[in-house]
Short mmCIF file of N, CA and C in Angstrom, two decimals:
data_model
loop_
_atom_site.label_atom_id
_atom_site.label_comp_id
_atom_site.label_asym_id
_atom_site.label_seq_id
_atom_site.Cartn_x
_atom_site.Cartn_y
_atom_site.Cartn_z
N UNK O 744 20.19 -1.82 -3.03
CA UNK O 744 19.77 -1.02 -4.16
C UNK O 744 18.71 -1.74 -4.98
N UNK O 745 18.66 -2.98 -5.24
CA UNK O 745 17.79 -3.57 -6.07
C UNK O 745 16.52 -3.86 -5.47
N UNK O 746 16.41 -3.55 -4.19
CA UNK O 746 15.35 -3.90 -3.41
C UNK O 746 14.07 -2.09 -3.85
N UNK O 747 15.42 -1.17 -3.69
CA UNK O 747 14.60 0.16 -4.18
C UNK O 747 13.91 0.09 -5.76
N UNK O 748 14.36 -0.72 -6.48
CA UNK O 748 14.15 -0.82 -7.85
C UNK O 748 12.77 -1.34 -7.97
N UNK O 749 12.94 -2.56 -7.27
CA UNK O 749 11.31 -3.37 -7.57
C UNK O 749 10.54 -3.09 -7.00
N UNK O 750 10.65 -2.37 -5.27
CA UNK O 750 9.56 -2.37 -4.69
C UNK O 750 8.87 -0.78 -4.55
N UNK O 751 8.01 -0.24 -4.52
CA UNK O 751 7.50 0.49 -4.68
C UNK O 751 8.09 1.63 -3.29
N UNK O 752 8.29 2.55 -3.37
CA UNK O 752 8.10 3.05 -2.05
C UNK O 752 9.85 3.37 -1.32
N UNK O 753 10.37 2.13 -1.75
CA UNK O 753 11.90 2.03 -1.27
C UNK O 753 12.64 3.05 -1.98
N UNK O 754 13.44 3.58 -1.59
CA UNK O 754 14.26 4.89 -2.35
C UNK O 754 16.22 4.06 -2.03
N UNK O 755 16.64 4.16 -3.54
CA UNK O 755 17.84 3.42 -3.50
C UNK O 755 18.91 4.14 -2.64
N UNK O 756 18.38 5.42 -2.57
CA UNK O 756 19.20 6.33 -2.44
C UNK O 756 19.80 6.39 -0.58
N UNK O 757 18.08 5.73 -0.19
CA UNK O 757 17.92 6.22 1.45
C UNK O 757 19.07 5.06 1.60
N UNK O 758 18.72 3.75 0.79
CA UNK O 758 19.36 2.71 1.14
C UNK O 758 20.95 2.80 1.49
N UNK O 759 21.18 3.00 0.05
CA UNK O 759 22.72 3.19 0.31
C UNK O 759 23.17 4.26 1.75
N UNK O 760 22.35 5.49 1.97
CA UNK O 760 23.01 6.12 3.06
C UNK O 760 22.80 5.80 4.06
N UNK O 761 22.03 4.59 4.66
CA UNK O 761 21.89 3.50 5.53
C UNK O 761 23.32 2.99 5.67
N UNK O 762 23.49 2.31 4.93
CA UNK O 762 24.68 1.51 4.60
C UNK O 762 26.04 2.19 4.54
N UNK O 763 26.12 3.80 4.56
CA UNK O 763 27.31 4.24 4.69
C UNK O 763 27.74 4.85 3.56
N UNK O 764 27.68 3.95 2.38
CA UNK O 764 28.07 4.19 1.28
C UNK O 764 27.82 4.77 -0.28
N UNK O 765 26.86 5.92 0.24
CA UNK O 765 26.25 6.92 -0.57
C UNK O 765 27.54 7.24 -1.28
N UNK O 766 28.12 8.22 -0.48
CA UNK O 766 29.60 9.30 -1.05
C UNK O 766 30.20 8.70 -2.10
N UNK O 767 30.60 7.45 -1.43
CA UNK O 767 31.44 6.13 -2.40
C UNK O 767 30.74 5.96 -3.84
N UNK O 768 29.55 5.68 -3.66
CA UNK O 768 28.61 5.51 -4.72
C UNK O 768 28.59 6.58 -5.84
N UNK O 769 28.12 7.91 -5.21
CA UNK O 769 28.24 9.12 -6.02
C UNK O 769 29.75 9.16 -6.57
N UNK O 770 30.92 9.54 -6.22
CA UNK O 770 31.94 8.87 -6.24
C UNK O 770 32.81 8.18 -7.45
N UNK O 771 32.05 6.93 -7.19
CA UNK O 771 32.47 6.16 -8.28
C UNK O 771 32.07 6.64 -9.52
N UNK O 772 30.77 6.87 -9.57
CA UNK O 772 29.87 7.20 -10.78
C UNK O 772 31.10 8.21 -11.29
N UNK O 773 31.20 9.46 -10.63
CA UNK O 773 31.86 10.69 -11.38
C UNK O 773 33.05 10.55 -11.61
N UNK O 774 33.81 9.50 -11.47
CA UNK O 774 35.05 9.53 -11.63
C UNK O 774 35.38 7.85 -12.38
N UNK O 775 34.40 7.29 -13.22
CA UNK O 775 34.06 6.19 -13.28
C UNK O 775 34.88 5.12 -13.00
N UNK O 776 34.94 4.86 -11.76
CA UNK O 776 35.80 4.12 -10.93
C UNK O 776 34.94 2.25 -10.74
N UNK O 777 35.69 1.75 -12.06
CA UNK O 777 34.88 0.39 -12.16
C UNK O 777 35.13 -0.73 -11.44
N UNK O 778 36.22 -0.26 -10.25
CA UNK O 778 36.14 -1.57 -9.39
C UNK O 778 35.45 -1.21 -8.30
N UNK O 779 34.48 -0.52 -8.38
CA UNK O 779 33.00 -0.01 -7.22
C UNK O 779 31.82 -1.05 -8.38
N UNK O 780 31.88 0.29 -9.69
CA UNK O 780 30.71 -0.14 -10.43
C UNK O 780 30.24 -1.27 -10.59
N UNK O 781 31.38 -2.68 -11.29
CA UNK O 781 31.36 -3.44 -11.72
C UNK O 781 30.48 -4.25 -10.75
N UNK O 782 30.92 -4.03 -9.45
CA UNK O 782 30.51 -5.16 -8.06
C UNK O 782 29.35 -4.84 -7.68
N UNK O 783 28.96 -3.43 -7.61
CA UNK O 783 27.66 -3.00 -7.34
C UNK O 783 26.22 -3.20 -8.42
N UNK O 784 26.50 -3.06 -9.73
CA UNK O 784 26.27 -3.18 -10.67
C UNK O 784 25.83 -5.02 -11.04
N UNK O 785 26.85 -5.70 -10.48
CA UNK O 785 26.12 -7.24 -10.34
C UNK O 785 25.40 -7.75 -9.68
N UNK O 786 25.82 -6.68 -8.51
CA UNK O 786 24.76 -7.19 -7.01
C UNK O 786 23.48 -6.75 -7.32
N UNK O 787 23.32 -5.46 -8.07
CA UNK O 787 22.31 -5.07 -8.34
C UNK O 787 21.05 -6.00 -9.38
N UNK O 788 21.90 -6.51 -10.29
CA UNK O 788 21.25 -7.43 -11.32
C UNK O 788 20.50 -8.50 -10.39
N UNK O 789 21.68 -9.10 -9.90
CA UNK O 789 21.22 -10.22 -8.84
C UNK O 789 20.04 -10.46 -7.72
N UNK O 790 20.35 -8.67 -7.09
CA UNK O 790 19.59 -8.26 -6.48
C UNK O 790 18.79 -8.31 -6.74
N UNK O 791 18.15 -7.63 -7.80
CA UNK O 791 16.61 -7.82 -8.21
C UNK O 791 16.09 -9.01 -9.12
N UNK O 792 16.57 -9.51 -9.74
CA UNK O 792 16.09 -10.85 -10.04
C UNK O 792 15.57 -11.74 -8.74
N UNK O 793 16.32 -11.42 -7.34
CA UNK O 793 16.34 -12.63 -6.36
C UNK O 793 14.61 -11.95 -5.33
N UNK O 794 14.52 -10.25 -5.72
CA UNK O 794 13.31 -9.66 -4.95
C UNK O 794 12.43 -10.07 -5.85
N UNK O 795 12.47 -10.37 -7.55
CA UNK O 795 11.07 -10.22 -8.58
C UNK O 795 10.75 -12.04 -7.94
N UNK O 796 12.02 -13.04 -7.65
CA UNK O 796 11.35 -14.23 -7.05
C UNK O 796 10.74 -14.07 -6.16
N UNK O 797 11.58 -13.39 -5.17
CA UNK O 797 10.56 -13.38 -3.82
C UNK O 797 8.92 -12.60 -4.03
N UNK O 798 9.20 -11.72 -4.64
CA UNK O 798 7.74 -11.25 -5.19
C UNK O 798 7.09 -12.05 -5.60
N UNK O 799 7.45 -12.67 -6.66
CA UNK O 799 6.51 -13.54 -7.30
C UNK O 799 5.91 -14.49 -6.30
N UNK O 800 6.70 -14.99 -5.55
CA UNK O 800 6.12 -16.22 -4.43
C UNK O 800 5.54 -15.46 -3.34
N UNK O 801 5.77 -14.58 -2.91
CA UNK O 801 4.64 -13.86 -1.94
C UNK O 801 3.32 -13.55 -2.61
N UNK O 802 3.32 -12.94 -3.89
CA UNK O 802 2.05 -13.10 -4.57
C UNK O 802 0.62 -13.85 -4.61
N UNK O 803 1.67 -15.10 -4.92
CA UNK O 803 1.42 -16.24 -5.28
C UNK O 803 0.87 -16.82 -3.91
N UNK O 804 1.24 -16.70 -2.94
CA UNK O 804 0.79 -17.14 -1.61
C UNK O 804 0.21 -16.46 -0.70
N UNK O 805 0.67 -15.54 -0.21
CA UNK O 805 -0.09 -14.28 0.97
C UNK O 805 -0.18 -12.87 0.15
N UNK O 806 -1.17 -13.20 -1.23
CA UNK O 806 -1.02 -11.99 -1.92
C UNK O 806 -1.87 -10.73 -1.16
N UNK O 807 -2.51 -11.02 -0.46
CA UNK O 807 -3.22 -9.15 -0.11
C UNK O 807 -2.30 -9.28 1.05
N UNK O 808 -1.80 -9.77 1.95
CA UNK O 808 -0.55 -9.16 2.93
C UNK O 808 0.41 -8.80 1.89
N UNK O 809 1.01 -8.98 0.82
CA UNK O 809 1.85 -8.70 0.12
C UNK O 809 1.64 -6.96 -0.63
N UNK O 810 0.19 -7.17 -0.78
CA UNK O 810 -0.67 -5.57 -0.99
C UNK O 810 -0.09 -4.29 -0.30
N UNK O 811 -0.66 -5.56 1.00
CA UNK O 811 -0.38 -4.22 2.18
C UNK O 811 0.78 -3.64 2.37
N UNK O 812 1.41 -4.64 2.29
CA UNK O 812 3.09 -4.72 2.69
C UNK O 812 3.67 -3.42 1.39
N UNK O 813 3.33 -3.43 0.16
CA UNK O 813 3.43 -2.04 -0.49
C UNK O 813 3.27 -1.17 -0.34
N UNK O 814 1.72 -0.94 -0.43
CA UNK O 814 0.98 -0.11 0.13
C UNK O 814 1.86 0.71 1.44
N UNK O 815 1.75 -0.19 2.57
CA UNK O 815 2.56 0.50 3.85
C UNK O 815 3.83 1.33 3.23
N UNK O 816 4.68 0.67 2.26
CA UNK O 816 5.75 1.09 1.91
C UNK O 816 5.78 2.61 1.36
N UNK O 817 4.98 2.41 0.35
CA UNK O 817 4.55 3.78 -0.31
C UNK O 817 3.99 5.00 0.61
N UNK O 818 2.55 3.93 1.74
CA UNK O 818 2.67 5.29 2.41
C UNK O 818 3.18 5.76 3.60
N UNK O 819 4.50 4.88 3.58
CA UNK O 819 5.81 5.58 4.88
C UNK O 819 6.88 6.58 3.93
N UNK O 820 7.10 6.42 2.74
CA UNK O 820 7.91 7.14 1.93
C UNK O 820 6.95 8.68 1.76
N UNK O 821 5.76 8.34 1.84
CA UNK O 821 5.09 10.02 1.90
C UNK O 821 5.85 10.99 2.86
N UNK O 822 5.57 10.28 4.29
CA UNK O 822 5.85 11.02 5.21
C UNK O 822 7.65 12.01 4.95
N UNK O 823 8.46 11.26 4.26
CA UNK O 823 9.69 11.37 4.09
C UNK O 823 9.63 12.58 2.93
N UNK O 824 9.07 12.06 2.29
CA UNK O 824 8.93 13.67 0.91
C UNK O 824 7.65 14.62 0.91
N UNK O 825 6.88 14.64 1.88
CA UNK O 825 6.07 15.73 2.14
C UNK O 825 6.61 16.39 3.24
N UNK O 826 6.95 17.87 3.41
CA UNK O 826 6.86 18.70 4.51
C UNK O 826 6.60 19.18 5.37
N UNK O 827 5.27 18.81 5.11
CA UNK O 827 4.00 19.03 6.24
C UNK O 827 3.16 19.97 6.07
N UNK O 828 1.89 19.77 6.81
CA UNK O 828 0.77 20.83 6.31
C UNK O 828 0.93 22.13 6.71
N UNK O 829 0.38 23.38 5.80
CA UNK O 829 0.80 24.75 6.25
C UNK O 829 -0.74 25.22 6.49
N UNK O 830 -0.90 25.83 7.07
CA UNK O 830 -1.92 26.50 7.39
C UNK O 830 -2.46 27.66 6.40
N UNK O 831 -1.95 28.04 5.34
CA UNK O 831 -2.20 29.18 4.68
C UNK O 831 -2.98 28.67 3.18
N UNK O 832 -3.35 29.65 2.58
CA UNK O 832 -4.34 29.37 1.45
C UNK O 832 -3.97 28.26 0.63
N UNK O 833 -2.36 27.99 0.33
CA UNK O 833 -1.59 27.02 -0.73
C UNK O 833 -2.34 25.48 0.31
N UNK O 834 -2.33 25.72 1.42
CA UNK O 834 -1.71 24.21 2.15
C UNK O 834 -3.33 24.11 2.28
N UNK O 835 -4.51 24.71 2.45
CA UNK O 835 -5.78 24.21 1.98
C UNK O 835 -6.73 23.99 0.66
N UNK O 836 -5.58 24.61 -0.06
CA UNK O 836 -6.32 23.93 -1.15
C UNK O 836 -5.80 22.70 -1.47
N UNK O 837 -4.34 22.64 -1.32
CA UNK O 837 -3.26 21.11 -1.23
C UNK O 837 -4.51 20.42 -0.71
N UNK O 838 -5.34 20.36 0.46
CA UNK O 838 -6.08 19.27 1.31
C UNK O 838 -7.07 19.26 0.85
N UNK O 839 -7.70 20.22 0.27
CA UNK O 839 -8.92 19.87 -0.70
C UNK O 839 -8.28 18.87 -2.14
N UNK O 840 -7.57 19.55 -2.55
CA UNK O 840 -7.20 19.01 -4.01
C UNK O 840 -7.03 16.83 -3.60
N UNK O 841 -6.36 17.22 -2.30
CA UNK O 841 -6.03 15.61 -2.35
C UNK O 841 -7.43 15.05 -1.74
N UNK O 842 -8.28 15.55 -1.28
CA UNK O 842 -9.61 14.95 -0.65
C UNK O 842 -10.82 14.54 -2.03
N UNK O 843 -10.54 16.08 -3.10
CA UNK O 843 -11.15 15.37 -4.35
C UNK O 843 -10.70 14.13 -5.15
N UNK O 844 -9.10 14.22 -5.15
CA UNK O 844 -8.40 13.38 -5.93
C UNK O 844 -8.92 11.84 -5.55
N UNK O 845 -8.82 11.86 -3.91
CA UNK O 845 -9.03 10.71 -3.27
C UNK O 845 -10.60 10.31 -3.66
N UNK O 846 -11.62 10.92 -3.58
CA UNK O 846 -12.71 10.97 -4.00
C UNK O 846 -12.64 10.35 -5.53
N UNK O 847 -12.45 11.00 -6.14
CA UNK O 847 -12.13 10.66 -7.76
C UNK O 847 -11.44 8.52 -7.50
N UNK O 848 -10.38 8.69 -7.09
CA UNK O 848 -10.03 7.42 -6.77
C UNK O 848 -10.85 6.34 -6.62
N UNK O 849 -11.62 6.46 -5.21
CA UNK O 849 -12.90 5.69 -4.53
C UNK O 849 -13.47 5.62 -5.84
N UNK O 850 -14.16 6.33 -6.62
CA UNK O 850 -15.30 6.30 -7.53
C UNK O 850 -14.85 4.93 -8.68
N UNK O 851 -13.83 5.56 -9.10
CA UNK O 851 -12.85 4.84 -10.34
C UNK O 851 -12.22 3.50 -9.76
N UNK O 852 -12.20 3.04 -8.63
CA UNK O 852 -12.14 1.92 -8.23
C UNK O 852 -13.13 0.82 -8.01
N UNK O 853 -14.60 1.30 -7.89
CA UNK O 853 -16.27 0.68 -7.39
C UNK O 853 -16.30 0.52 -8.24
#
């Protein structure tokens, strides 16, 4: 979970249902069941204090692989929350709108 927190792209959510233990999670929350919370809830603290180090020292050392390594992240989580392209009037202007946006981007970055 703390890994979804800091890094861009990671979804806490996918994580936990990796791990099995979505239901449990939801779960605990609604029925506030604090011998889940308490443990998850520290790991979580821990958790991300121990990724903002590792961040920091990847930075600090192989910072544009560290770029990329986001970057990639963010744009594999697209694929997961976009639907896909439609062929009809909505889904070409969608491809224009993001071809200007992207345009706009390039400019505001030079």
């Amino acid at each position: 979970m703390s890994a979804g927190i800091v890094i861009p792209g990671v979804s806490q959510t996918v994580i936990l249902m990796l791990f099995g233990i979505y239901e449990t999670y939801l779960a605990a929350i609604a029925t506030l069941n604090f011998s889940i919370l308490i443990p998850m809830g520290t790991g979580l603290i821990f958790g991300s204090l121990l990724c903002l180090v590792l961040i920091h020292f990847l930075f600090k050392y192989v910072k544009s692989h560290t770029y990329f390594a986001i970057i990639g992240f963010i744009l594999g989580s697209l694929f997961v929350l976009y639907p896909g392209f439609s062929l009809t009037m909505e889904g070409a202007i969608s491809i224009l709108l993001f071809l200007i946006c992207l345009l706009i981007g390039f400019k505001l970055g030079s």
